[in-house]
Coordinates of C-alpha atoms and ligand atoms in Angstrom, one line a residue:
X1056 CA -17.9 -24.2 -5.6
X1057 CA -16.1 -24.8 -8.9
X1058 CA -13.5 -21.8 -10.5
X1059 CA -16.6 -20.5 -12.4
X1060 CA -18.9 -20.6 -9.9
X1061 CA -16.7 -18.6 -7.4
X1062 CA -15.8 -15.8 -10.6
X1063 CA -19.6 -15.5 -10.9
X1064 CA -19.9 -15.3 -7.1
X1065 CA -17.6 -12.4 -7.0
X1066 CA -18.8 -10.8 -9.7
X1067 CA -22.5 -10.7 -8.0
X1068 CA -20.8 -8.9 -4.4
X1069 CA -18.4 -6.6 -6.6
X1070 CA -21.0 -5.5 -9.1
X1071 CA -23.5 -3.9 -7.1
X1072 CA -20.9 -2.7 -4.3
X1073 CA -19.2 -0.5 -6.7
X1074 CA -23.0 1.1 -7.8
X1075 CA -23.5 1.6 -4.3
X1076 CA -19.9 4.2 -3.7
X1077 CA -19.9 5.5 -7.1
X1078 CA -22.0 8.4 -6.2
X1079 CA -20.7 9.2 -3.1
X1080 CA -19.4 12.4 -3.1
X1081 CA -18.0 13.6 -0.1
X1082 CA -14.0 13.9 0.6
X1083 CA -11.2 15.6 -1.4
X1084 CA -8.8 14.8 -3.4
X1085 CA -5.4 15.7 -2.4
X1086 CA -3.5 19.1 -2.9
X1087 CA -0.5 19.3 -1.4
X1088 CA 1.5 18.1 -3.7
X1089 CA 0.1 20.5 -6.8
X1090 CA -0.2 18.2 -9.3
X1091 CA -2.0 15.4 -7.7
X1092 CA -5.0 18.4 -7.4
X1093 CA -5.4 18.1 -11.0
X1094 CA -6.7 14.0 -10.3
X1095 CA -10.2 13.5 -11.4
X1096 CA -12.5 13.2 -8.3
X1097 CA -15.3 10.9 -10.2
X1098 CA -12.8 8.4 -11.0
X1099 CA -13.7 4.8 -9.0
X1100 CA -12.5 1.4 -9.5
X1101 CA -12.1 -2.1 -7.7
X1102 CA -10.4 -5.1 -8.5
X1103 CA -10.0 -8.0 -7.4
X1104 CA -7.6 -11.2 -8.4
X1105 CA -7.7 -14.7 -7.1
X1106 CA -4.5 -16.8 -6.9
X1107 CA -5.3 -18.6 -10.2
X1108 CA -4.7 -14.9 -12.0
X1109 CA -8.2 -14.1 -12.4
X1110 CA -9.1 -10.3 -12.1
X1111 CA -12.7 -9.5 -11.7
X1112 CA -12.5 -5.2 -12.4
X1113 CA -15.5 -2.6 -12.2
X1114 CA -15.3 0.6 -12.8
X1115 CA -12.1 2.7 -14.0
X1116 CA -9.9 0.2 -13.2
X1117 CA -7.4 1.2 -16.2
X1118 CA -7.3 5.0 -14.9
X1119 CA -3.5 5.4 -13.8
X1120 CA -2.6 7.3 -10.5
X1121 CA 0.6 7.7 -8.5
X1122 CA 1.0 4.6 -5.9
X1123 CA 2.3 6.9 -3.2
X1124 CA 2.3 5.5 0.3
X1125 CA 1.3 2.2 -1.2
X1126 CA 4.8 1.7 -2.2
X1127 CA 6.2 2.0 1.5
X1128 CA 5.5 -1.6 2.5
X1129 CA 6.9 -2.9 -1.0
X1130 CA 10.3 -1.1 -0.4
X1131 CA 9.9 -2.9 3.4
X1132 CA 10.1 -6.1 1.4
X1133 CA 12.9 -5.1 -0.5
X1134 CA 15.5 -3.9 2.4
X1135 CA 13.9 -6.8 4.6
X1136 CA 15.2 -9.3 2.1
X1137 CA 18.5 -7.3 2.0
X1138 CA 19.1 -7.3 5.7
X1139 CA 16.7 -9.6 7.2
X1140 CA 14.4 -8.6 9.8
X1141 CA 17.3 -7.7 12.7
X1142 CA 19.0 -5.9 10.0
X1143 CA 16.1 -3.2 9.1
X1144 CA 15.1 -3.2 12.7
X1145 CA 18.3 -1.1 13.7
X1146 CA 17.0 1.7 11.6
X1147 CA 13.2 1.0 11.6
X1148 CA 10.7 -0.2 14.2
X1149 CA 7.4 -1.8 14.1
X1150 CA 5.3 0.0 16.4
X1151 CA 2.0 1.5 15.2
X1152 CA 2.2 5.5 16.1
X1153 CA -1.1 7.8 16.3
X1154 CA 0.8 10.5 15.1
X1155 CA 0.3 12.0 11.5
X1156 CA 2.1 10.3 8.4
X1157 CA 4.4 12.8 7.9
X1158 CA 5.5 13.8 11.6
X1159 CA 8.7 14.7 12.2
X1160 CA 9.2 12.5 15.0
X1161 CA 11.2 10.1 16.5
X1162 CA 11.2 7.3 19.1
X1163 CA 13.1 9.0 22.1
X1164 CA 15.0 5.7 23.3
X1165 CA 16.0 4.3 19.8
X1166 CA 15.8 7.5 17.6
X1167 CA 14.3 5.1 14.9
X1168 CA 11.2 5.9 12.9
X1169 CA 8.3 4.1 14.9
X1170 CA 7.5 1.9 11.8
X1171 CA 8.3 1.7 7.6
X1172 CA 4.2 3.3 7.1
X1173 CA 5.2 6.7 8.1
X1174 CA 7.3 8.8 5.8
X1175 CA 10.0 8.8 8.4
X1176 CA 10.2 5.3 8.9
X1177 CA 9.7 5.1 4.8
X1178 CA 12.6 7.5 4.2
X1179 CA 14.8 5.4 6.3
X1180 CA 13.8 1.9 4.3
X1181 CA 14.4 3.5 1.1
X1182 CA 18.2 3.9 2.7
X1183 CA 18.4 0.3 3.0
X1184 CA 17.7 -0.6 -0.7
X1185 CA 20.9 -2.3 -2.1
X1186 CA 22.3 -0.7 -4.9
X1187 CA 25.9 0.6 -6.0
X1188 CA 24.0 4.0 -7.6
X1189 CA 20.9 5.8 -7.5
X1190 CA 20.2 4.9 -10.8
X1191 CA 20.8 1.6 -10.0
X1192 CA 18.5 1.6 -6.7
X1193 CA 15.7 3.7 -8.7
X1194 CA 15.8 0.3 -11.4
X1195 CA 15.8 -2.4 -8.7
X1196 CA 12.4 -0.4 -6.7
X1197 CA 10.6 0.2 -10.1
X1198 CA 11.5 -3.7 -11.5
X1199 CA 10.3 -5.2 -7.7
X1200 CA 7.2 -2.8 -8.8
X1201 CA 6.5 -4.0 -12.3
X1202 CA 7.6 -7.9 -11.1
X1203 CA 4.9 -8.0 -8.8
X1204 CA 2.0 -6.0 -11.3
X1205 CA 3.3 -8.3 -13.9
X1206 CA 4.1 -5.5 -16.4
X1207 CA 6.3 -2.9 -16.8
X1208 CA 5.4 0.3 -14.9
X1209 CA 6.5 3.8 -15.4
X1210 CA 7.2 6.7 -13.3
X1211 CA 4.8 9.8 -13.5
X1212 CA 7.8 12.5 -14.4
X1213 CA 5.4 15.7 -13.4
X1214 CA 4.3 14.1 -9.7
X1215 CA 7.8 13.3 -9.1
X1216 CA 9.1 17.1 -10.1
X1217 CA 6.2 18.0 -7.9
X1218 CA 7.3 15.8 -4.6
X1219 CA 10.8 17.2 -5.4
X1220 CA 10.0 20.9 -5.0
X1221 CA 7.6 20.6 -2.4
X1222 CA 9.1 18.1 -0.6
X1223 CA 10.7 20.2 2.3
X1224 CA 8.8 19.2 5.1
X1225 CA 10.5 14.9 4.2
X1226 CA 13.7 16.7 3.8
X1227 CA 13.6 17.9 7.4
X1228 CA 12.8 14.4 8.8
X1229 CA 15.8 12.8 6.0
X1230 CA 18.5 15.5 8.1
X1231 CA 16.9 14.9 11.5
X1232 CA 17.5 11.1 10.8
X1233 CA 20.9 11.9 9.6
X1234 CA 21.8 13.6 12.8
X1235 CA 20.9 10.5 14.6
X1236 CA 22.3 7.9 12.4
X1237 CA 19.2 6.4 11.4
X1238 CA 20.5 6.8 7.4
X1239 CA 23.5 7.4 5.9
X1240 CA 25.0 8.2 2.7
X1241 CA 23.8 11.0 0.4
X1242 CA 20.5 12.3 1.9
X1243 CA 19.5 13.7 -1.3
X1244 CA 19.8 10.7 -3.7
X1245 CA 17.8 8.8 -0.7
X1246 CA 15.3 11.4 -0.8
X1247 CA 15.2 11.2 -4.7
X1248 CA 14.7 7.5 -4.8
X1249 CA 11.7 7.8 -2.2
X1250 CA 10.1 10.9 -3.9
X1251 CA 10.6 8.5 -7.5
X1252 CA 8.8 5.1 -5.5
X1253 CA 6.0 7.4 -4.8
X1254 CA 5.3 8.8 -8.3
X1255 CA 4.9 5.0 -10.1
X1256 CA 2.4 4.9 -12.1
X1257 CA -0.2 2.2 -11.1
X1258 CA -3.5 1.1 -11.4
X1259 CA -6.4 -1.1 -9.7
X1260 CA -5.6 -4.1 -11.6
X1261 CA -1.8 -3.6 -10.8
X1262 CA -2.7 -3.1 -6.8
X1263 CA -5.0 -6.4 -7.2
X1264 CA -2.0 -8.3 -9.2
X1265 CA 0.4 -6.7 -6.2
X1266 CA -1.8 -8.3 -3.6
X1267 CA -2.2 -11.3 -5.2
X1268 CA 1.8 -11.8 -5.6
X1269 CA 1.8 -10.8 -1.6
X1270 CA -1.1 -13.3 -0.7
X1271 CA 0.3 -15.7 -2.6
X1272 CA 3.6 -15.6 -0.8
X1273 CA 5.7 -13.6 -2.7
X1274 CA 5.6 -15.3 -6.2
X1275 CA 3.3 -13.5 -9.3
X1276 CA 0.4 -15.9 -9.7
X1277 CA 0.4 -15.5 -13.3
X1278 CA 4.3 -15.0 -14.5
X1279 CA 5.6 -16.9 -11.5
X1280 CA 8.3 -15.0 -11.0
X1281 CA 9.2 -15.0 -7.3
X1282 CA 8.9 -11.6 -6.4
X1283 CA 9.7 -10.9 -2.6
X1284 CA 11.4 -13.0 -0.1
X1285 CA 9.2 -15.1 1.6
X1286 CA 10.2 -14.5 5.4
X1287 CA 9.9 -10.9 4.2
X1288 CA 5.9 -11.1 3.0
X1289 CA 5.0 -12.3 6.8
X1290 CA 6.3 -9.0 7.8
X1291 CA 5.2 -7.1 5.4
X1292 CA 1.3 -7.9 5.7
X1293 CA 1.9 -7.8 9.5
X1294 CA 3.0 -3.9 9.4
X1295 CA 0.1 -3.5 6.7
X1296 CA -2.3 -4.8 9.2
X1297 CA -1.2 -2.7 12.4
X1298 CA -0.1 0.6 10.3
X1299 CA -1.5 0.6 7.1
X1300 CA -4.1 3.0 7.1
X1301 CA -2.8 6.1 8.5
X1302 CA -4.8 7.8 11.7
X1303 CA -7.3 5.0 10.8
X1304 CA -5.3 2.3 11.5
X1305 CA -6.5 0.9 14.7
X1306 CA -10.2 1.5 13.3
X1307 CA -9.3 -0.4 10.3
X1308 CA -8.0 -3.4 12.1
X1309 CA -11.2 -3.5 14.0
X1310 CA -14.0 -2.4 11.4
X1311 CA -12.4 -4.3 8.3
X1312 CA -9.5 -6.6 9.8
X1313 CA -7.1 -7.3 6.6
X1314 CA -3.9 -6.0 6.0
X1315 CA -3.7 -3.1 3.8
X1316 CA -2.0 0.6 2.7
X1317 CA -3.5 3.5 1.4
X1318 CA -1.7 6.5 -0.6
X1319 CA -2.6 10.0 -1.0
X1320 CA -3.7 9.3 -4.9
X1321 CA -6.6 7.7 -3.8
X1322 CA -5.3 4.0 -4.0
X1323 CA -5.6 1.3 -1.4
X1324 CA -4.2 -2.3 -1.7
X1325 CA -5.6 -4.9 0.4
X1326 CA -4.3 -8.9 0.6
X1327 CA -6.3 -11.2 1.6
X1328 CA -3.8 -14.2 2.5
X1329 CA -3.5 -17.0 0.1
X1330 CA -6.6 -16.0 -1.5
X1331 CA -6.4 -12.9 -3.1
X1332 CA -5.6 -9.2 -3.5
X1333 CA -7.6 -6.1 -3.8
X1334 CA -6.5 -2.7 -5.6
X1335 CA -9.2 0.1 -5.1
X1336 CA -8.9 4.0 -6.7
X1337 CA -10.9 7.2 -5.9
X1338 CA -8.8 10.1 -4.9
X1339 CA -11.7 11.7 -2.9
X1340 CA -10.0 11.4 0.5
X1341 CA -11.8 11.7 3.8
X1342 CA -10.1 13.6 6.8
X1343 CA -7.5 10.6 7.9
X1344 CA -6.3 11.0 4.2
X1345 CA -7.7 7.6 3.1
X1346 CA -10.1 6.8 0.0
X1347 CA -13.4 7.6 1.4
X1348 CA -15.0 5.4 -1.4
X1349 CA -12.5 2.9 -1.0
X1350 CA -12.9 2.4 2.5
X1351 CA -16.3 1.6 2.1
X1352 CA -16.1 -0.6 -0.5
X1353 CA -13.6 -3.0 1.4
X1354 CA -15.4 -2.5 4.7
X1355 CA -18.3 -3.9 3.1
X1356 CA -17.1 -6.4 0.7
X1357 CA -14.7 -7.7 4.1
X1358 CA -18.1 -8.1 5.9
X1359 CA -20.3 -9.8 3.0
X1360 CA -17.4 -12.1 2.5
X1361 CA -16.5 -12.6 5.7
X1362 CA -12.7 -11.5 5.0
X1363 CA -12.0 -10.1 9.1
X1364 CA -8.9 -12.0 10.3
X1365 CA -11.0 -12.8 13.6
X1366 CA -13.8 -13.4 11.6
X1367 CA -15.4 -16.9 12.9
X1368 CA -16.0 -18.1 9.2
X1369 CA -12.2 -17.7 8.7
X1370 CA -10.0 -19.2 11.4
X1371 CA -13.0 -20.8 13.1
X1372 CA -14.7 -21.9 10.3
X1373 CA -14.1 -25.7 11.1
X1374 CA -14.8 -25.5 14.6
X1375 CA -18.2 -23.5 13.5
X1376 CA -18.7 -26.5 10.5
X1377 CA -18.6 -29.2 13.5
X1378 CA -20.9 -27.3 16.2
X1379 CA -23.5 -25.6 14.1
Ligands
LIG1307 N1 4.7 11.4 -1.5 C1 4.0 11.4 -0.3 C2 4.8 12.1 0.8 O1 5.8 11.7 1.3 C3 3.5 10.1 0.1 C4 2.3 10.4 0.9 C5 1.3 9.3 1.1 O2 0.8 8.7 0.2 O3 1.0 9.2 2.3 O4 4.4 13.2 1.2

């Protein structure tokens, strides 16, 4: 297929599978954080950019929303190209945990978070970006941000006031941590920058620009600027893949098989490796807490383009070419 062919090609799947969910209205949009309650729930977009920097967008796909939870695994990539891998591990493990996203648990042996997807393990990456001030930290997070969308982004002021006064429950994992030496330094400027990576202001096309800098190895595919470590985007996509989706995970992994993170906006970033990234946004939530109309737009477009990590057309696909 030539470049034009492929754009058209996409086009045709993306068109009709954003009809399809744009009617759908079952789930909720979040409340408990008061002012993401005030999100419009009829607000739906996908996008989707290839590796040459083209983005095919349907929908409200210039609507802004808070990235949330979606920020966790880009904060992973910062530390992680701090520290390396053996560095963050002393403070954050990689094991997928069924518990809820904002438990306040620990692993029993190690006392780490279980991985960087829950708040826990999130609060305890956010201690690891380098940075001789908070003001400094806050600037390094939002540029790494704005790097890979390929624009400046903002911070939503009233969402972050909001996380800030309701945030007690992450302030009683940030002191249980503390106790067990999982962070250290000054628990409420650590707090403050992960309440502030939680409240940028994103949308779909900056998700699908984010994805396409992580599929394509770390490096913007239209400024070129080399955006995160490369040993760090391997582990990255690999926590994304076995953590990304809250209670859904494991489901995920199975039922849609790419590596991906959803917040509590109603965003959910997807990579596809070295091919392409996908930003999706309706805050309608279902009861894991994911984008119920999001979900189902990247189950189906994973299974009409065959985008499953074990899908045969993708790993198999010459082995399939030589016996079929
Ligand atoms: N600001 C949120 C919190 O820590 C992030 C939640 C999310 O998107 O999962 O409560």
């Amino acid at each position: 297929m030539t470049p034009a062919e492929t754009a058209a090609y996409l086009d045709q799947i993306l068109a009709p599978l954003h009809q399809r969910y744009r009617a759908v209205n079952d789930g909720d949009v979040a409340t408990y954080i008061p002012e993401l309650a005030k999100a419009n729930p009829d607000h739906f977009g996908i996008c989707l950019t290839t590796l040459d920097g083209t983005c095919h967008a349907f929908g409200d796909c210039d609507q802004e929303f808070t990235i949330q939870s979606i920020s966790k695994p880009l904060v992973y990539g910062i530390a992680l190209a701090a520290l390396g891998r053996e560095g963050v591990h002393k403070k954050v493990g990689v094991e997928p945990t069924g518990d809820a996203f904002n438990a306040i648990i620990l692993d029993e042996k190690t006392r780490r978070p279980f991985n960087p997807m829950v708040n826990a393990g999130a609060i305890a990456t956010a201690a690891l970006v380098p940075g001789k001030t908070l003001a400094e930290r806050k600037e390094s997070v939002l540029a790494t941000f704005s790097a890979a969308a390929g624009r400046r982004l903002s911070v939503d002021q009233k969402v972050y006031e909001s996380e800030l006064e309701t945030g007690h429950r992450n302030r009683a994992i940030a002191h249980l941590m503390l106790n067990f030496g999982m962070i250290e330094g000054d628990v409420t400027e650590i707090l403050d920058l992960y309440f502030m990576q939680c409240s940028i202001l994103v949308n779909c096309r900056d998700l699908a620009m984010i994805g396409a800098t992580l599929a394509n190895v770390g490096t913007n595919p239209v400024t070129h600027e080399h955006v995160f470590d490369t040993a760090a985007v391997q582990d990255v996509l690999s926590v994304m893949f076995t953590c990304g989706m809250y209670d859904y995970a494991g489901e995920w992994a199975v039922r849609v098989g790419i590596p991906a993170k959803s917040g509590v906006a109603g965003g959910i970033l997807a990579v596809i490796n070295r091919q392409f990234g996908i930003g999706t946004y309706s805050p309608r939530l279902d009861a894991q807490g994911n984008s119920l109309r999001g979900i189902k737009a990247c189950a189906d477009l994973a299974d009409e383009l065959g985008l499953h990590a074990f899908n045969f057309m993708n790993s198999g696909s010459q082995f399939m070419k030589s016996v079929l």
